[in-house]
PDB file of C-alpha atoms in Angstrom:
ATOM      1  CA  UNK A   4      67.388 -61.696  19.298  1.00  0.00           C
ATOM      2  CA  UNK A   5      65.241 -58.945  17.857  1.00  0.00           C
ATOM      3  CA  UNK A   6      61.461 -59.035  18.119  1.00  0.00           C
ATOM      4  CA  UNK A   7      59.527 -58.922  14.915  1.00  0.00           C
ATOM      5  CA  UNK A   8      56.937 -56.210  14.420  1.00  0.00           C
ATOM      6  CA  UNK A   9      54.203 -58.823  14.517  1.00  0.00           C
ATOM      7  CA  UNK A  10      55.260 -60.201  17.906  1.00  0.00           C
ATOM      8  CA  UNK A  11      55.589 -56.680  19.271  1.00  0.00           C
ATOM      9  CA  UNK A  12      52.004 -55.885  18.257  1.00  0.00           C
ATOM     10  CA  UNK A  13      50.770 -58.622  20.563  1.00  0.00           C
ATOM     11  CA  UNK A  14      52.055 -56.728  23.580  1.00  0.00           C
ATOM     12  CA  UNK A  15      50.639 -53.331  22.629  1.00  0.00           C
ATOM     13  CA  UNK A  16      47.430 -52.347  24.417  1.00  0.00           C
ATOM     14  CA  UNK A  17      44.409 -52.031  22.205  1.00  0.00           C
ATOM     15  CA  UNK A  18      42.494 -48.747  22.102  1.00  0.00           C
ATOM     16  CA  UNK A  19      39.434 -48.752  24.303  1.00  0.00           C
ATOM     17  CA  UNK A  20      36.282 -49.507  22.294  1.00  0.00           C
ATOM     18  CA  UNK A  21      33.153 -47.405  22.638  1.00  0.00           C
ATOM     19  CA  UNK A  22      30.819 -48.471  25.384  1.00  0.00           C
ATOM     20  CA  UNK A  23      27.375 -49.049  23.981  1.00  0.00           C
ATOM     21  CA  UNK A  24      25.366 -48.484  27.126  1.00  0.00           C
ATOM     22  CA  UNK A  25      22.329 -46.467  27.967  1.00  0.00           C
ATOM     23  CA  UNK A  26      22.990 -45.305  31.499  1.00  0.00           C
ATOM     24  CA  UNK A  27      20.743 -43.398  33.831  1.00  0.00           C
ATOM     25  CA  UNK A  28      22.733 -40.218  33.145  1.00  0.00           C
ATOM     26  CA  UNK A  29      21.928 -40.538  29.431  1.00  0.00           C
ATOM     27  CA  UNK A  30      18.184 -40.639  29.969  1.00  0.00           C
ATOM     28  CA  UNK A  31      16.185 -37.454  29.972  1.00  0.00           C
ATOM     29  CA  UNK A  32      14.063 -37.676  33.093  1.00  0.00           C
ATOM     30  CA  UNK A  33      11.536 -35.504  34.771  1.00  0.00           C
ATOM     31  CA  UNK A  34       8.872 -33.098  33.663  1.00  0.00           C
ATOM     32  CA  UNK A  35      11.162 -30.062  33.915  1.00  0.00           C
ATOM     33  CA  UNK A  36      13.799 -31.610  31.654  1.00  0.00           C
ATOM     34  CA  UNK A  37      11.200 -32.435  28.982  1.00  0.00           C
ATOM     35  CA  UNK A  38       9.633 -28.978  29.342  1.00  0.00           C
ATOM     36  CA  UNK A  39      13.028 -27.326  28.841  1.00  0.00           C
ATOM     37  CA  UNK A  40      13.514 -29.189  25.538  1.00  0.00           C
ATOM     38  CA  UNK A  41       9.965 -28.503  24.340  1.00  0.00           C
ATOM     39  CA  UNK A  42      10.284 -24.798  25.214  1.00  0.00           C
ATOM     40  CA  UNK A  43      13.402 -24.450  23.031  1.00  0.00           C
ATOM     41  CA  UNK A  44      11.078 -25.081  20.080  1.00  0.00           C
ATOM     42  CA  UNK A  45      13.715 -26.601  17.789  1.00  0.00           C
ATOM     43  CA  UNK A  46      12.153 -29.575  16.025  1.00  0.00           C
ATOM     44  CA  UNK A  47      13.237 -31.734  13.108  1.00  0.00           C
ATOM     45  CA  UNK A  48      10.889 -34.278  11.540  1.00  0.00           C
ATOM     46  CA  UNK A  49      12.041 -37.580  10.130  1.00  0.00           C
ATOM     47  CA  UNK A  50       9.248 -39.849   8.965  1.00  0.00           C
ATOM     48  CA  UNK A  51       7.033 -40.938  11.853  1.00  0.00           C
ATOM     49  CA  UNK A  52       9.244 -39.332  14.498  1.00  0.00           C
ATOM     50  CA  UNK A  53      10.114 -35.774  15.437  1.00  0.00           C
ATOM     51  CA  UNK A  54      13.259 -34.975  17.364  1.00  0.00           C
ATOM     52  CA  UNK A  55      13.421 -31.895  19.560  1.00  0.00           C
ATOM     53  CA  UNK A  56      16.719 -30.802  21.003  1.00  0.00           C
ATOM     54  CA  UNK A  57      18.567 -28.158  22.905  1.00  0.00           C
ATOM     55  CA  UNK A  58      22.295 -27.828  23.687  1.00  0.00           C
ATOM     56  CA  UNK A  59      22.920 -28.819  27.291  1.00  0.00           C
ATOM     57  CA  UNK A  60      26.509 -27.819  27.920  1.00  0.00           C
ATOM     58  CA  UNK A  61      27.362 -31.327  29.145  1.00  0.00           C
ATOM     59  CA  UNK A  62      29.574 -33.780  27.305  1.00  0.00           C
ATOM     60  CA  UNK A  63      26.815 -36.396  27.219  1.00  0.00           C
ATOM     61  CA  UNK A  64      23.702 -36.732  25.135  1.00  0.00           C
ATOM     62  CA  UNK A  65      20.494 -37.219  27.108  1.00  0.00           C
ATOM     63  CA  UNK A  66      17.609 -38.916  25.307  1.00  0.00           C
ATOM     64  CA  UNK A  67      13.908 -39.077  26.128  1.00  0.00           C
ATOM     65  CA  UNK A  68      10.907 -40.534  24.332  1.00  0.00           C
ATOM     66  CA  UNK A  69       7.391 -39.121  24.230  1.00  0.00           C
ATOM     67  CA  UNK A  70       4.824 -41.512  22.840  1.00  0.00           C
ATOM     68  CA  UNK A  71       1.079 -41.079  23.200  1.00  0.00           C
ATOM     69  CA  UNK A  72      -1.789 -43.538  23.262  1.00  0.00           C
ATOM     70  CA  UNK A  73      -2.744 -42.612  19.700  1.00  0.00           C
ATOM     71  CA  UNK A  74       0.229 -44.634  18.490  1.00  0.00           C
ATOM     72  CA  UNK A  75      -1.433 -47.890  19.466  1.00  0.00           C
ATOM     73  CA  UNK A  76      -1.862 -50.448  22.199  1.00  0.00           C
ATOM     74  CA  UNK A  77       0.706 -50.722  24.980  1.00  0.00           C
ATOM     75  CA  UNK A  78       2.581 -53.617  23.365  1.00  0.00           C
ATOM     76  CA  UNK A  79       3.062 -51.614  20.161  1.00  0.00           C
ATOM     77  CA  UNK A  80       4.156 -48.475  22.029  1.00  0.00           C
ATOM     78  CA  UNK A  81       6.610 -50.462  24.142  1.00  0.00           C
ATOM     79  CA  UNK A  82       8.105 -52.142  21.050  1.00  0.00           C
ATOM     80  CA  UNK A  83       8.631 -48.773  19.375  1.00  0.00           C
ATOM     81  CA  UNK A  84      10.218 -47.370  22.557  1.00  0.00           C
ATOM     82  CA  UNK A  85      12.544 -50.375  22.832  1.00  0.00           C
ATOM     83  CA  UNK A  86      13.605 -49.995  19.198  1.00  0.00           C
ATOM     84  CA  UNK A  87      14.209 -46.242  19.588  1.00  0.00           C
ATOM     85  CA  UNK A  88      16.270 -46.743  22.756  1.00  0.00           C
ATOM     86  CA  UNK A  89      18.300 -49.442  21.019  1.00  0.00           C
ATOM     87  CA  UNK A  90      18.834 -47.204  17.973  1.00  0.00           C
ATOM     88  CA  UNK A  91      20.051 -44.442  20.291  1.00  0.00           C
ATOM     89  CA  UNK A  92      22.291 -46.807  22.239  1.00  0.00           C
ATOM     90  CA  UNK A  93      24.002 -48.168  19.133  1.00  0.00           C
ATOM     91  CA  UNK A  94      24.542 -44.850  17.360  1.00  0.00           C
ATOM     92  CA  UNK A  95      25.159 -42.450  20.256  1.00  0.00           C
ATOM     93  CA  UNK A  96      28.900 -42.199  19.519  1.00  0.00           C
ATOM     94  CA  UNK A  97      28.221 -40.934  15.981  1.00  0.00           C
ATOM     95  CA  UNK A  98      26.355 -37.862  17.182  1.00  0.00           C
ATOM     96  CA  UNK A  99      27.583 -34.501  18.455  1.00  0.00           C
ATOM     97  CA  UNK A 100      27.847 -34.414  22.243  1.00  0.00           C
ATOM     98  CA  UNK A 101      26.091 -32.004  24.549  1.00  0.00           C
ATOM     99  CA  UNK A 102      22.413 -32.168  23.615  1.00  0.00           C
ATOM    100  CA  UNK A 103      19.183 -32.954  25.401  1.00  0.00           C
ATOM    101  CA  UNK A 104      16.900 -34.718  22.933  1.00  0.00           C
ATOM    102  CA  UNK A 105      13.255 -35.750  22.974  1.00  0.00           C
ATOM    103  CA  UNK A 106      11.878 -38.095  20.356  1.00  0.00           C
ATOM    104  CA  UNK A 107       8.152 -37.590  19.745  1.00  0.00           C
ATOM    105  CA  UNK A 108       6.493 -40.539  18.036  1.00  0.00           C
ATOM    106  CA  UNK A 109       3.541 -40.219  15.664  1.00  0.00           C
ATOM    107  CA  UNK A 110       1.209 -43.137  14.871  1.00  0.00           C
ATOM    108  CA  UNK A 111       2.845 -45.732  12.604  1.00  0.00           C
ATOM    109  CA  UNK A 112       3.588 -49.418  12.373  1.00  0.00           C
ATOM    110  CA  UNK A 113       6.839 -50.481  14.066  1.00  0.00           C
ATOM    111  CA  UNK A 114       9.808 -50.491  11.680  1.00  0.00           C
ATOM    112  CA  UNK A 115      13.090 -52.341  11.754  1.00  0.00           C
ATOM    113  CA  UNK A 116      15.966 -51.151  13.916  1.00  0.00           C
ATOM    114  CA  UNK A 117      18.090 -49.955  10.982  1.00  0.00           C
ATOM    115  CA  UNK A 118      15.255 -47.677   9.843  1.00  0.00           C
ATOM    116  CA  UNK A 119      14.991 -46.054  13.286  1.00  0.00           C
ATOM    117  CA  UNK A 120      18.779 -45.601  13.347  1.00  0.00           C
ATOM    118  CA  UNK A 121      18.651 -43.832   9.989  1.00  0.00           C
ATOM    119  CA  UNK A 122      15.713 -41.627  11.003  1.00  0.00           C
ATOM    120  CA  UNK A 123      17.329 -40.613  14.300  1.00  0.00           C
ATOM    121  CA  UNK A 124      20.678 -39.924  12.666  1.00  0.00           C
ATOM    122  CA  UNK A 125      19.161 -37.692   9.975  1.00  0.00           C
ATOM    123  CA  UNK A 126      16.997 -35.761  12.433  1.00  0.00           C
ATOM    124  CA  UNK A 127      19.790 -35.204  14.951  1.00  0.00           C
ATOM    125  CA  UNK A 128      22.273 -34.201  12.252  1.00  0.00           C
ATOM    126  CA  UNK A 129      19.900 -31.550  10.863  1.00  0.00           C
ATOM    127  CA  UNK A 130      19.062 -30.399  14.402  1.00  0.00           C
ATOM    128  CA  UNK A 131      22.768 -29.982  15.176  1.00  0.00           C
ATOM    129  CA  UNK A 132      23.348 -28.044  11.950  1.00  0.00           C
ATOM    130  CA  UNK A 133      20.426 -25.743  12.782  1.00  0.00           C
ATOM    131  CA  UNK A 134      21.845 -25.009  16.249  1.00  0.00           C
ATOM    132  CA  UNK A 135      25.264 -24.337  14.711  1.00  0.00           C
ATOM    133  CA  UNK A 136      23.711 -21.840  12.260  1.00  0.00           C
ATOM    134  CA  UNK A 137      21.889 -20.179  15.133  1.00  0.00           C
ATOM    135  CA  UNK A 138      25.120 -19.936  17.119  1.00  0.00           C
ATOM    136  CA  UNK A 139      26.972 -18.410  14.159  1.00  0.00           C
ATOM    137  CA  UNK A 140      24.211 -15.810  13.665  1.00  0.00           C
ATOM    138  CA  UNK A 141      24.388 -14.846  17.334  1.00  0.00           C
ATOM    139  CA  UNK A 142      28.171 -14.559  17.184  1.00  0.00           C
ATOM    140  CA  UNK A 143      27.954 -12.407  14.052  1.00  0.00           C
ATOM    141  CA  UNK A 144      25.346 -10.162  15.680  1.00  0.00           C
ATOM    142  CA  UNK A 145      27.539  -9.713  18.760  1.00  0.00           C
ATOM    143  CA  UNK A 146      30.558  -8.757  16.669  1.00  0.00           C
ATOM    144  CA  UNK A 147      28.439  -6.233  14.724  1.00  0.00           C
ATOM    145  CA  UNK A 148      27.187  -4.729  17.981  1.00  0.00           C
ATOM    146  CA  UNK A 149      30.739  -4.418  19.276  1.00  0.00           C
ATOM    147  CA  UNK A 150      31.835  -2.854  15.989  1.00  0.00           C
ATOM    148  CA  UNK A 151      28.951  -0.336  16.073  1.00  0.00           C
ATOM    149  CA  UNK A 152      29.773   0.506  19.682  1.00  0.00           C
ATOM    150  CA  UNK A 153      33.408   1.217  18.733  1.00  0.00           C
ATOM    151  CA  UNK A 154      32.300   3.398  15.820  1.00  0.00           C
ATOM    152  CA  UNK A 155      30.082   5.488  18.092  1.00  0.00           C
ATOM    153  CA  UNK A 156      32.904   6.093  20.554  1.00  0.00           C
TER     154      UNK A 156
END
């Protein structure tokens, strides 16, 4: 007796879903790591947050949050940090891999999770596009240098 396509589908393994975790390896930790991102001086603003980033060469995205006392009392700062971490955790698979990111928070009232997801996505997308433009310019400059060197020979 021949199996129907429907019965056969029951025995096929399902593709592995994305893991929505925020592991220790995905957190940007340490003063030197934050300093490296800040020194790259590539910042994109999105509402009450600014996202700074630098390509890391790894396959993972590392995420850090910088939030000062000006933002509000500790409970307010902690709520905003929780919402930003959750927004990162849920949308990390939609972003380009290989960046170290720092989210700098300016004073504002806490927003809903979907708003933070939208803000982070827009800022990281424009940051990625800016790094891609910078990479293309550098590649173009290198090819022009090589071409000029050949012409001089």
